[in-house]
Amino acid sequence: MKVKAKLKGAVVKVKAMFKSPMAGTEEAEKKKIKPEYITHIVAKHNGKVVYEVSTGAFVSKNPLFKFEFKGGAKGDELEMTTTDNNGKTETKKAKIK
Amino acid sequence: MFKLDRKFLIAGTALALSATMLFSAGVKDALDGGMTYTRADGMYSSYHINEQNLTGINNGRIATANELKAWDLDIMPDGTGLPEGEGSVEDGDELYEAQCASCHGEFGAGGAGYPTLSGGSMESLKNQRTAPGMEAPTRTIGTYWPKASTLIWYIRDAMPYAHPKSLTNNELYAITAYLLSVNEIKIDGVELDDEYVLNREKFLKIKMPNEDGFYPNIDGPDGVENMRKFFADRATNIGAGKRCMTDCIKDAPVMKIGHEITDVSPAYGTTRDLPPKKDKGAVSEVQELYNANCSLCHKTDKMGAPATGDKEAWAELMEKGFDKVVFNAIEGTPNGMPAKGGNVDLTNSEVKKIVEYMRDLSIDKK
């Protein structure tokens, strides 16, 4: 997972790329791999949820997400967590620049 | 004809034999199985030697040391030509976003029509390009490139596309560091985080993931001999010598046409008639001209033109006087009205009729 958060004016612009084959049952069967896709993405700023999204195999491989939120300050920490269909979670913290 | 061929064959064999006897001392086979020619100095070449008399031909002069230096700019894996400087991943991130991301995508993920710089896997390189249900081979810095020196050299000489050679040495190191970090390449076991600063010394320690993925090894003084050894065993190394006509590819999946077109249904028609004309109802000549030439802009006020039927706009327009409006329609205006609506084939009187038609639709009748 790669996360980039930047403060521009009053808005924090976040770009994040997640590493996942995003292969649902059908695609995984074709590729002869285990189904693996991210089902849930949450971004928290100071413990407050600023972005939350449900995803599935319809999203491309190694997907890229962009979003913006207000109220962030330079040096604050943004915590992003992904959960995949196998229950595996991954967390990454990025400092707002 | 047959006899003639045989004659040539025999003559050719005899020639080849005598040639072998003449030049056999110290001459090796050409790498690709072609001819080898000996030179006067005892060396050999794969090119025919031109024995034409060269007196009187001006071959120019030998390049000076400075000229060679100006030309010899490559950055080699051993560090030759590698500039001094340093740059952090964080700086590189900023530079990348400003100068590279528009073409190569965020995090080097591609997608904008220009080469993808990160992602993919080395295993995918072995896959057939069009095989169904398989990841296509993705050749990126992390999966394919054997040497990091090529990366920094290419960025220096050819990037950014719009204004190459505009980056300073420190910027070069910064962008290189960023690209290595998005490809998750470690230097000396150290992960490249935001604060990582890349310099010449650290750069020389980089080992790219696919460094050993190329064969035979053509680098160094043994390169030619490695190639010779490789080509000597063609059957194993490049598969030549084995012929296969049926079921040649057994394990790897191969793309096949799923639904071939065997017939067209319904069949193509053979009648040559034009489609029947539709009855348009009662449309006057001027209305037809209006529809063809003016309605595109004047139907609504979306294009900024006074819309037909817009009473306010036309009342304002008519304050100029009808003749002036007709004149403008014929000559065009700087506000966007093209002369005669863009159709020069219209006559002045036709334009006048159209304007009358539009006016009558747009003003209150007294």
PDB file of N, CA and C in Angstrom, chain A:
ATOM      1  N   MET A   1       0.843  -1.195   0.000  1.00  0.00           N
ATOM      2  CA  MET A   1       0.000   0.000   0.000  1.00  0.00           C
ATOM      3  C   MET A   1       0.881   1.249   0.000  1.00  0.00           C
ATOM      4  N   LYS A   2       0.493   2.186  -0.856  1.00  0.00           N
ATOM      5  CA  LYS A   2       1.224   3.452  -0.894  1.00  0.00           C
ATOM      6  C   LYS A   2       0.226   4.580  -0.662  1.00  0.00           C
ATOM      7  N   VAL A   3       0.552   5.431   0.282  1.00  0.00           N
ATOM      8  CA  VAL A   3      -0.373   6.524   0.610  1.00  0.00           C
ATOM      9  C   VAL A   3       0.371   7.852   0.544  1.00  0.00           C
ATOM     10  N   LYS A   4      -0.283   8.833  -0.061  1.00  0.00           N
ATOM     11  CA  LYS A   4       0.307  10.157  -0.170  1.00  0.00           C
ATOM     12  C   LYS A   4      -0.772  11.153   0.244  1.00  0.00           C
ATOM     13  N   ALA A   5      -0.488  11.976   1.234  1.00  0.00           N
ATOM     14  CA  ALA A   5      -1.474  12.973   1.663  1.00  0.00           C
ATOM     15  C   ALA A   5      -0.828  14.348   1.632  1.00  0.00           C
ATOM     16  N   LYS A   6      -1.499  15.274   0.982  1.00  0.00           N
ATOM     17  CA  LYS A   6      -0.918  16.602   0.823  1.00  0.00           C
ATOM     18  C   LYS A   6      -1.919  17.668   1.172  1.00  0.00           C
ATOM     19  N   LEU A   7      -1.468  18.668   1.934  1.00  0.00           N
ATOM     20  CA  LEU A   7      -2.355  19.765   2.299  1.00  0.00           C
ATOM     21  C   LEU A   7      -2.242  20.857   1.238  1.00  0.00           C
ATOM     22  N   LYS A   8      -3.406  21.193   0.658  1.00  0.00           N
ATOM     23  CA  LYS A   8      -3.410  22.273  -0.329  1.00  0.00           C
ATOM     24  C   LYS A   8      -4.518  23.229   0.076  1.00  0.00           C
ATOM     25  N   GLY A   9      -4.160  24.425   0.547  1.00  0.00           N
ATOM     26  CA  GLY A   9      -5.155  25.343   1.084  1.00  0.00           C
ATOM     27  C   GLY A   9      -5.734  24.736   2.344  1.00  0.00           C
ATOM     28  N   ALA A  10      -7.055  24.567   2.374  1.00  0.00           N
ATOM     29  CA  ALA A  10      -7.678  23.986   3.559  1.00  0.00           C
ATOM     30  C   ALA A  10      -8.002  22.514   3.352  1.00  0.00           C
ATOM     31  N   VAL A  11      -7.660  22.004   2.155  1.00  0.00           N
ATOM     32  CA  VAL A  11      -8.082  20.656   1.793  1.00  0.00           C
ATOM     33  C   VAL A  11      -6.884  19.708   1.772  1.00  0.00           C
ATOM     34  N   VAL A  12      -7.080  18.535   2.348  1.00  0.00           N
ATOM     35  CA  VAL A  12      -6.038  17.511   2.261  1.00  0.00           C
ATOM     36  C   VAL A  12      -6.390  16.594   1.092  1.00  0.00           C
ATOM     37  N   LYS A  13      -5.453  16.496   0.141  1.00  0.00           N
ATOM     38  CA  LYS A  13      -5.686  15.618  -1.014  1.00  0.00           C
ATOM     39  C   LYS A  13      -4.917  14.320  -0.796  1.00  0.00           C
ATOM     40  N   VAL A  14      -5.634  13.229  -0.872  1.00  0.00           N
ATOM     41  CA  VAL A  14      -5.019  11.935  -0.589  1.00  0.00           C
ATOM     42  C   VAL A  14      -5.064  11.062  -1.838  1.00  0.00           C
ATOM     43  N   LYS A  15      -3.922  10.440  -2.113  1.00  0.00           N
ATOM     44  CA  LYS A  15      -3.865   9.437  -3.184  1.00  0.00           C
ATOM     45  C   LYS A  15      -3.346   8.156  -2.560  1.00  0.00           C
ATOM     46  N   ALA A  16      -3.978   7.053  -2.894  1.00  0.00           N
ATOM     47  CA  ALA A  16      -3.529   5.796  -2.314  1.00  0.00           C
ATOM     48  C   ALA A  16      -3.602   4.683  -3.345  1.00  0.00           C
ATOM     49  N   MET A  17      -2.576   3.833  -3.345  1.00  0.00           N
ATOM     50  CA  MET A  17      -2.584   2.688  -4.244  1.00  0.00           C
ATOM     51  C   MET A  17      -2.480   1.421  -3.399  1.00  0.00           C
ATOM     52  N   PHE A  18      -3.324   0.453  -3.703  1.00  0.00           N
ATOM     53  CA  PHE A  18      -3.348  -0.774  -2.914  1.00  0.00           C
ATOM     54  C   PHE A  18      -2.867  -1.934  -3.765  1.00  0.00           C
ATOM     55  N   LYS A  19      -2.125  -2.812  -3.127  1.00  0.00           N
ATOM     56  CA  LYS A  19      -1.612  -3.961  -3.864  1.00  0.00           C
ATOM     57  C   LYS A  19      -2.554  -5.134  -3.662  1.00  0.00           C
ATOM     58  N   SER A  20      -3.250  -5.493  -4.713  1.00  0.00           N
ATOM     59  CA  SER A  20      -4.147  -6.643  -4.630  1.00  0.00           C
ATOM     60  C   SER A  20      -4.505  -7.084  -6.032  1.00  0.00           C
ATOM     61  N   PRO A  21      -4.599  -8.400  -6.275  1.00  0.00           N
ATOM     62  CA  PRO A  21      -4.999  -8.842  -7.614  1.00  0.00           C
ATOM     63  C   PRO A  21      -6.453  -8.514  -7.929  1.00  0.00           C
ATOM     64  N   MET A  22      -7.260  -8.204  -6.878  1.00  0.00           N
ATOM     65  CA  MET A  22      -8.683  -7.883  -7.045  1.00  0.00           C
ATOM     66  C   MET A  22      -9.379  -8.933  -7.922  1.00  0.00           C
ATOM     67  N   ALA A  23      -9.087 -10.180  -7.657  1.00  0.00           N
ATOM     68  CA  ALA A  23      -9.641 -11.265  -8.459  1.00  0.00           C
ATOM     69  C   ALA A  23     -10.814 -11.905  -7.728  1.00  0.00           C
ATOM     70  N   GLY A  24     -11.997 -11.812  -8.319  1.00  0.00           N
ATOM     71  CA  GLY A  24     -13.170 -12.484  -7.771  1.00  0.00           C
ATOM     72  C   GLY A  24     -13.143 -13.960  -8.126  1.00  0.00           C
ATOM     73  N   THR A  25     -14.184 -14.661  -7.746  1.00  0.00           N
ATOM     74  CA  THR A  25     -14.209 -16.117  -7.943  1.00  0.00           C
ATOM     75  C   THR A  25     -13.960 -16.502  -9.402  1.00  0.00           C
ATOM     76  N   GLU A  26     -14.680 -15.821 -10.289  1.00  0.00           N
ATOM     77  CA  GLU A  26     -14.592 -16.191 -11.703  1.00  0.00           C
ATOM     78  C   GLU A  26     -13.194 -15.945 -12.274  1.00  0.00           C
ATOM     79  N   GLU A  27     -12.669 -14.740 -11.969  1.00  0.00           N
ATOM     80  CA  GLU A  27     -11.352 -14.385 -12.495  1.00  0.00           C
ATOM     81  C   GLU A  27     -10.276 -15.281 -11.883  1.00  0.00           C
ATOM     82  N   ALA A  28     -10.414 -15.550 -10.595  1.00  0.00           N
ATOM     83  CA  ALA A  28      -9.429 -16.367  -9.905  1.00  0.00           C
ATOM     84  C   ALA A  28      -9.400 -17.779 -10.478  1.00  0.00           C
ATOM     85  N   GLU A  29     -10.574 -18.273 -10.852  1.00  0.00           N
ATOM     86  CA  GLU A  29     -10.658 -19.620 -11.423  1.00  0.00           C
ATOM     87  C   GLU A  29      -9.890 -19.674 -12.743  1.00  0.00           C
ATOM     88  N   LYS A  30     -10.067 -18.622 -13.541  1.00  0.00           N
ATOM     89  CA  LYS A  30      -9.368 -18.552 -14.826  1.00  0.00           C
ATOM     90  C   LYS A  30      -7.867 -18.472 -14.622  1.00  0.00           C
ATOM     91  N   LYS A  31      -7.462 -17.657 -13.651  1.00  0.00           N
ATOM     92  CA  LYS A  31      -6.032 -17.435 -13.435  1.00  0.00           C
ATOM     93  C   LYS A  31      -5.418 -18.494 -12.543  1.00  0.00           C
ATOM     94  N   LYS A  32      -6.243 -19.406 -12.076  1.00  0.00           N
ATOM     95  CA  LYS A  32      -5.791 -20.483 -11.181  1.00  0.00           C
ATOM     96  C   LYS A  32      -5.107 -19.928  -9.937  1.00  0.00           C
ATOM     97  N   ILE A  33      -5.746 -18.939  -9.331  1.00  0.00           N
ATOM     98  CA  ILE A  33      -5.249 -18.417  -8.064  1.00  0.00           C
ATOM     99  C   ILE A  33      -6.397 -18.408  -7.069  1.00  0.00           C
ATOM    100  N   LYS A  34      -6.066 -18.053  -5.808  1.00  0.00           N
ATOM    101  CA  LYS A  34      -7.110 -17.964  -4.796  1.00  0.00           C
ATOM    102  C   LYS A  34      -7.844 -16.638  -4.956  1.00  0.00           C
ATOM    103  N   PRO A  35      -9.177 -16.621  -4.819  1.00  0.00           N
ATOM    104  CA  PRO A  35      -9.871 -15.329  -4.898  1.00  0.00           C
ATOM    105  C   PRO A  35      -9.320 -14.371  -3.846  1.00  0.00           C
ATOM    106  N   GLU A  36      -8.989 -13.175  -4.270  1.00  0.00           N
ATOM    107  CA  GLU A  36      -8.440 -12.203  -3.328  1.00  0.00           C
ATOM    108  C   GLU A  36      -8.803 -10.813  -3.819  1.00  0.00           C
ATOM    109  N   TYR A  37      -9.607 -10.117  -3.032  1.00  0.00           N
ATOM    110  CA  TYR A  37      -9.942  -8.745  -3.380  1.00  0.00           C
ATOM    111  C   TYR A  37     -10.258  -7.951  -2.123  1.00  0.00           C
ATOM    112  N   ILE A  38      -9.984  -6.658  -2.203  1.00  0.00           N
ATOM    113  CA  ILE A  38     -10.229  -5.781  -1.064  1.00  0.00           C
ATOM    114  C   ILE A  38     -11.733  -5.516  -0.976  1.00  0.00           C
ATOM    115  N   THR A  39     -12.288  -5.656   0.226  1.00  0.00           N
ATOM    116  CA  THR A  39     -13.722  -5.442   0.371  1.00  0.00           C
ATOM    117  C   THR A  39     -14.043  -4.124   1.072  1.00  0.00           C
ATOM    118  N   HIS A  40     -13.066  -3.600   1.796  1.00  0.00           N
ATOM    119  CA  HIS A  40     -13.380  -2.425   2.607  1.00  0.00           C
ATOM    120  C   HIS A  40     -12.134  -1.565   2.791  1.00  0.00           C
ATOM    121  N   ILE A  41     -12.304  -0.266   2.585  1.00  0.00           N
ATOM    122  CA  ILE A  41     -11.192   0.657   2.797  1.00  0.00           C
ATOM    123  C   ILE A  41     -11.657   1.779   3.725  1.00  0.00           C
ATOM    124  N   VAL A  42     -10.899   2.033   4.763  1.00  0.00           N
ATOM    125  CA  VAL A  42     -11.236   3.106   5.698  1.00  0.00           C
ATOM    126  C   VAL A  42     -10.026   4.010   5.873  1.00  0.00           C
ATOM    127  N   ALA A  43     -10.268   5.327   5.865  1.00  0.00           N
ATOM    128  CA  ALA A  43      -9.202   6.271   6.172  1.00  0.00           C
ATOM    129  C   ALA A  43      -9.610   7.057   7.408  1.00  0.00           C
ATOM    130  N   LYS A  44      -8.699   7.122   8.386  1.00  0.00           N
ATOM    131  CA  LYS A  44      -9.003   7.847   9.621  1.00  0.00           C
ATOM    132  C   LYS A  44      -7.999   8.964   9.830  1.00  0.00           C
ATOM    133  N   HIS A  45      -8.536  10.111  10.255  1.00  0.00           N
ATOM    134  CA  HIS A  45      -7.679  11.240  10.597  1.00  0.00           C
ATOM    135  C   HIS A  45      -7.994  11.618  12.038  1.00  0.00           C
ATOM    136  N   ASN A  46      -6.998  11.511  12.897  1.00  0.00           N
ATOM    137  CA  ASN A  46      -7.191  11.738  14.335  1.00  0.00           C
ATOM    138  C   ASN A  46      -8.336  10.886  14.903  1.00  0.00           C
ATOM    139  N   GLY A  47      -8.434   9.657  14.468  1.00  0.00           N
ATOM    140  CA  GLY A  47      -9.464   8.768  14.989  1.00  0.00           C
ATOM    141  C   GLY A  47     -10.825   8.943  14.348  1.00  0.00           C
ATOM    142  N   LYS A  48     -10.948   9.970  13.489  1.00  0.00           N
ATOM    143  CA  LYS A  48     -12.233  10.241  12.856  1.00  0.00           C
ATOM    144  C   LYS A  48     -12.212   9.695  11.429  1.00  0.00           C
ATOM    145  N   VAL A  49     -13.276   8.980  11.067  1.00  0.00           N
ATOM    146  CA  VAL A  49     -13.318   8.412   9.722  1.00  0.00           C
ATOM    147  C   VAL A  49     -13.556   9.527   8.696  1.00  0.00           C
ATOM    148  N   VAL A  50     -12.639   9.669   7.729  1.00  0.00           N
ATOM    149  CA  VAL A  50     -12.806  10.697   6.698  1.00  0.00           C
ATOM    150  C   VAL A  50     -13.144  10.098   5.344  1.00  0.00           C
ATOM    151  N   TYR A  51     -12.935   8.801   5.210  1.00  0.00           N
ATOM    152  CA  TYR A  51     -13.212   8.153   3.917  1.00  0.00           C
ATOM    153  C   TYR A  51     -13.480   6.687   4.183  1.00  0.00           C
ATOM    154  N   GLU A  52     -14.534   6.204   3.580  1.00  0.00           N
ATOM    155  CA  GLU A  52     -14.881   4.813   3.800  1.00  0.00           C
ATOM    156  C   GLU A  52     -15.520   4.297   2.525  1.00  0.00           C
ATOM    157  N   VAL A  53     -15.102   3.149   2.086  1.00  0.00           N
ATOM    158  CA  VAL A  53     -15.625   2.661   0.817  1.00  0.00           C
ATOM    159  C   VAL A  53     -15.663   1.137   0.791  1.00  0.00           C
ATOM    160  N   SER A  54     -16.731   0.618   0.224  1.00  0.00           N
ATOM    161  CA  SER A  54     -16.832  -0.819   0.017  1.00  0.00           C
ATOM    162  C   SER A  54     -16.425  -1.124  -1.411  1.00  0.00           C
ATOM    163  N   THR A  55     -15.543  -2.076  -1.585  1.00  0.00           N
ATOM    164  CA  THR A  55     -15.089  -2.414  -2.930  1.00  0.00           C
ATOM    165  C   THR A  55     -15.297  -3.902  -3.184  1.00  0.00           C
ATOM    166  N   GLY A  56     -14.983  -4.312  -4.381  1.00  0.00           N
ATOM    167  CA  GLY A  56     -15.126  -5.721  -4.735  1.00  0.00           C
ATOM    168  C   GLY A  56     -14.300  -6.036  -5.946  1.00  0.00           C
ATOM    169  N   ALA A  57     -14.579  -7.167  -6.523  1.00  0.00           N
ATOM    170  CA  ALA A  57     -13.765  -7.623  -7.646  1.00  0.00           C
ATOM    171  C   ALA A  57     -13.980  -6.779  -8.895  1.00  0.00           C
ATOM    172  N   PHE A  58     -14.956  -5.874  -8.857  1.00  0.00           N
ATOM    173  CA  PHE A  58     -15.182  -5.002 -10.018  1.00  0.00           C
ATOM    174  C   PHE A  58     -14.103  -3.947 -10.168  1.00  0.00           C
ATOM    175  N   VAL A  59     -13.344  -3.718  -9.103  1.00  0.00           N
ATOM    176  CA  VAL A  59     -12.282  -2.718  -9.144  1.00  0.00           C
ATOM    177  C   VAL A  59     -11.028  -3.350  -9.765  1.00  0.00           C
ATOM    178  N   SER A  60     -10.249  -2.516 -10.463  1.00  0.00           N
ATOM    179  CA  SER A  60      -9.090  -3.048 -11.183  1.00  0.00           C
ATOM    180  C   SER A  60      -8.013  -3.563 -10.238  1.00  0.00           C
ATOM    181  N   LYS A  61      -7.090  -4.306 -10.817  1.00  0.00           N
ATOM    182  CA  LYS A  61      -5.936  -4.817 -10.086  1.00  0.00           C
ATOM    183  C   LYS A  61      -5.099  -3.643  -9.595  1.00  0.00           C
ATOM    184  N   ASN A  62      -4.489  -3.767  -8.439  1.00  0.00           N
ATOM    185  CA  ASN A  62      -3.692  -2.696  -7.826  1.00  0.00           C
ATOM    186  C   ASN A  62      -4.386  -1.334  -7.956  1.00  0.00           C
ATOM    187  N   PRO A  63      -5.552  -1.179  -7.346  1.00  0.00           N
ATOM    188  CA  PRO A  63      -6.341   0.030  -7.610  1.00  0.00           C
ATOM    189  C   PRO A  63      -5.770   1.297  -6.973  1.00  0.00           C
ATOM    190  N   LEU A  64      -6.107   2.395  -7.614  1.00  0.00           N
ATOM    191  CA  LEU A  64      -5.671   3.717  -7.168  1.00  0.00           C
ATOM    192  C   LEU A  64      -6.901   4.500  -6.728  1.00  0.00           C
ATOM    193  N   PHE A  65      -6.876   5.051  -5.533  1.00  0.00           N
ATOM    194  CA  PHE A  65      -8.002   5.837  -5.031  1.00  0.00           C
ATOM    195  C   PHE A  65      -7.541   7.255  -4.727  1.00  0.00           C
ATOM    196  N   LYS A  66      -8.440   8.213  -5.002  1.00  0.00           N
ATOM    197  CA  LYS A  66      -8.140   9.602  -4.643  1.00  0.00           C
ATOM    198  C   LYS A  66      -9.316  10.167  -3.891  1.00  0.00           C
ATOM    199  N   PHE A  67      -9.059  10.910  -2.839  1.00  0.00           N
ATOM    200  CA  PHE A  67     -10.149  11.616  -2.174  1.00  0.00           C
ATOM    201  C   PHE A  67      -9.605  12.840  -1.458  1.00  0.00           C
ATOM    202  N   GLU A  68     -10.533  13.709  -1.036  1.00  0.00           N
ATOM    203  CA  GLU A  68     -10.132  14.945  -0.354  1.00  0.00           C
ATOM    204  C   GLU A  68     -10.939  15.098   0.921  1.00  0.00           C
ATOM    205  N   PHE A  69     -10.341  15.717   1.914  1.00  0.00           N
ATOM    206  CA  PHE A  69     -11.138  16.052   3.094  1.00  0.00           C
ATOM    207  C   PHE A  69     -10.620  17.336   3.712  1.00  0.00           C
ATOM    208  N   LYS A  70     -11.486  17.979   4.506  1.00  0.00           N
ATOM    209  CA  LYS A  70     -11.115  19.246   5.143  1.00  0.00           C
ATOM    210  C   LYS A  70     -10.760  18.993   6.595  1.00  0.00           C
ATOM    211  N   GLY A  71     -10.019  19.875   7.186  1.00  0.00           N
ATOM    212  CA  GLY A  71      -9.763  19.812   8.612  1.00  0.00           C
ATOM    213  C   GLY A  71      -8.429  19.194   8.987  1.00  0.00           C
ATOM    214  N   GLY A  72      -7.635  18.802   7.988  1.00  0.00           N
ATOM    215  CA  GLY A  72      -6.324  18.240   8.293  1.00  0.00           C
ATOM    216  C   GLY A  72      -5.278  19.325   8.423  1.00  0.00           C
ATOM    217  N   ALA A  73      -4.206  19.038   9.146  1.00  0.00           N
ATOM    218  CA  ALA A  73      -3.119  19.993   9.271  1.00  0.00           C
ATOM    219  C   ALA A  73      -1.813  19.284   8.947  1.00  0.00           C
ATOM    220  N   LYS A  74      -0.808  20.073   8.582  1.00  0.00           N
ATOM    221  CA  LYS A  74       0.492  19.492   8.247  1.00  0.00           C
ATOM    222  C   LYS A  74       1.048  18.709   9.429  1.00  0.00           C
ATOM    223  N   GLY A  75       1.580  17.542   9.159  1.00  0.00           N
ATOM    224  CA  GLY A  75       2.183  16.734  10.218  1.00  0.00           C
ATOM    225  C   GLY A  75       1.209  15.770  10.858  1.00  0.00           C
ATOM    226  N   ASP A  76      -0.097  15.973  10.646  1.00  0.00           N
ATOM    227  CA  ASP A  76      -1.089  15.030  11.176  1.00  0.00           C
ATOM    228  C   ASP A  76      -0.910  13.662  10.540  1.00  0.00           C
ATOM    229  N   GLU A  77      -1.406  12.673  11.253  1.00  0.00           N
ATOM    230  CA  GLU A  77      -1.266  11.335  10.719  1.00  0.00           C
ATOM    231  C   GLU A  77      -2.584  10.862  10.103  1.00  0.00           C
ATOM    232  N   LEU A  78      -2.477  10.232   8.949  1.00  0.00           N
ATOM    233  CA  LEU A  78      -3.646   9.646   8.292  1.00  0.00           C
ATOM    234  C   LEU A  78      -3.444   8.140   8.304  1.00  0.00           C
ATOM    235  N   GLU A  79      -4.470   7.436   8.786  1.00  0.00           N
ATOM    236  CA  GLU A  79      -4.327   5.988   8.898  1.00  0.00           C
ATOM    237  C   GLU A  79      -5.279   5.319   7.928  1.00  0.00           C
ATOM    238  N   MET A  80      -4.753   4.491   7.066  1.00  0.00           N
ATOM    239  CA  MET A  80      -5.603   3.799   6.105  1.00  0.00           C
ATOM    240  C   MET A  80      -5.574   2.304   6.374  1.00  0.00           C
ATOM    241  N   THR A  81      -6.764   1.721   6.374  1.00  0.00           N
ATOM    242  CA  THR A  81      -6.867   0.288   6.637  1.00  0.00           C
ATOM    243  C   THR A  81      -7.670  -0.372   5.520  1.00  0.00           C
ATOM    244  N   THR A  82      -7.159  -1.501   5.027  1.00  0.00           N
ATOM    245  CA  THR A  82      -7.926  -2.261   4.040  1.00  0.00           C
ATOM    246  C   THR A  82      -8.237  -3.637   4.621  1.00  0.00           C
ATOM    247  N   THR A  83      -9.389  -4.151   4.255  1.00  0.00           N
ATOM    248  CA  THR A  83      -9.757  -5.507   4.638  1.00  0.00           C
ATOM    249  C   THR A  83     -10.054  -6.268   3.357  1.00  0.00           C
ATOM    250  N   ASP A  84      -9.533  -7.487   3.238  1.00  0.00           N
ATOM    251  CA  ASP A  84      -9.855  -8.234   2.032  1.00  0.00           C
ATOM    252  C   ASP A  84     -10.804  -9.382   2.337  1.00  0.00           C
ATOM    253  N   ASN A  85     -11.211 -10.083   1.289  1.00  0.00           N
ATOM    254  CA  ASN A  85     -12.246 -11.111   1.445  1.00  0.00           C
ATOM    255  C   ASN A  85     -11.793 -12.270   2.322  1.00  0.00           C
ATOM    256  N   ASN A  86     -10.470 -12.425   2.460  1.00  0.00           N
ATOM    257  CA  ASN A  86      -9.977 -13.511   3.303  1.00  0.00           C
ATOM    258  C   ASN A  86      -9.802 -13.059   4.758  1.00  0.00           C
ATOM    259  N   GLY A  87     -10.267 -11.841   5.059  1.00  0.00           N
ATOM    260  CA  GLY A  87     -10.189 -11.343   6.418  1.00  0.00           C
ATOM    261  C   GLY A  87      -8.852 -10.708   6.762  1.00  0.00           C
ATOM    262  N   LYS A  88      -7.972 -10.615   5.795  1.00  0.00           N
ATOM    263  CA  LYS A  88      -6.652 -10.036   6.042  1.00  0.00           C
ATOM    264  C   LYS A  88      -6.764  -8.509   6.058  1.00  0.00           C
ATOM    265  N   THR A  89      -6.187  -7.884   7.078  1.00  0.00           N
ATOM    266  CA  THR A  89      -6.213  -6.424   7.102  1.00  0.00           C
ATOM    267  C   THR A  89      -4.803  -5.878   6.985  1.00  0.00           C
ATOM    268  N   GLU A  90      -4.729  -4.675   6.431  1.00  0.00           N
ATOM    269  CA  GLU A  90      -3.435  -4.042   6.272  1.00  0.00           C
ATOM    270  C   GLU A  90      -3.607  -2.572   6.645  1.00  0.00           C
ATOM    271  N   THR A  91      -2.687  -2.056   7.435  1.00  0.00           N
ATOM    272  CA  THR A  91      -2.789  -0.664   7.870  1.00  0.00           C
ATOM    273  C   THR A  91      -1.526   0.072   7.512  1.00  0.00           C
ATOM    274  N   LYS A  92      -1.692   1.310   7.063  1.00  0.00           N
ATOM    275  CA  LYS A  92      -0.529   2.131   6.783  1.00  0.00           C
ATOM    276  C   LYS A  92      -0.795   3.545   7.269  1.00  0.00           C
ATOM    277  N   LYS A  93       0.235   4.128   7.871  1.00  0.00           N
ATOM    278  CA  LYS A  93       0.088   5.512   8.337  1.00  0.00           C
ATOM    279  C   LYS A  93       0.911   6.410   7.459  1.00  0.00           C
ATOM    280  N   ALA A  94       0.337   7.567   7.133  1.00  0.00           N
ATOM    281  CA  ALA A  94       1.096   8.529   6.324  1.00  0.00           C
ATOM    282  C   ALA A  94       0.939   9.901   6.953  1.00  0.00           C
ATOM    283  N   LYS A  95       2.010  10.678   6.914  1.00  0.00           N
ATOM    284  CA  LYS A  95       1.949  12.021   7.471  1.00  0.00           C
ATOM    285  C   LYS A  95       1.462  12.986   6.402  1.00  0.00           C
ATOM    286  N   ILE A  96       0.598  13.907   6.806  1.00  0.00           N
ATOM    287  CA  ILE A  96       0.106  14.918   5.857  1.00  0.00           C
ATOM    288  C   ILE A  96       1.217  15.927   5.629  1.00  0.00           C
ATOM    289  N   LYS A  97       1.494  16.201   4.369  1.00  0.00           N
ATOM    290  CA  LYS A  97       2.593  17.116   4.045  1.00  0.00           C
ATOM    291  C   LYS A  97       2.041  18.429   3.536  1.00  0.00           C
TER     292      LYS A  97
END
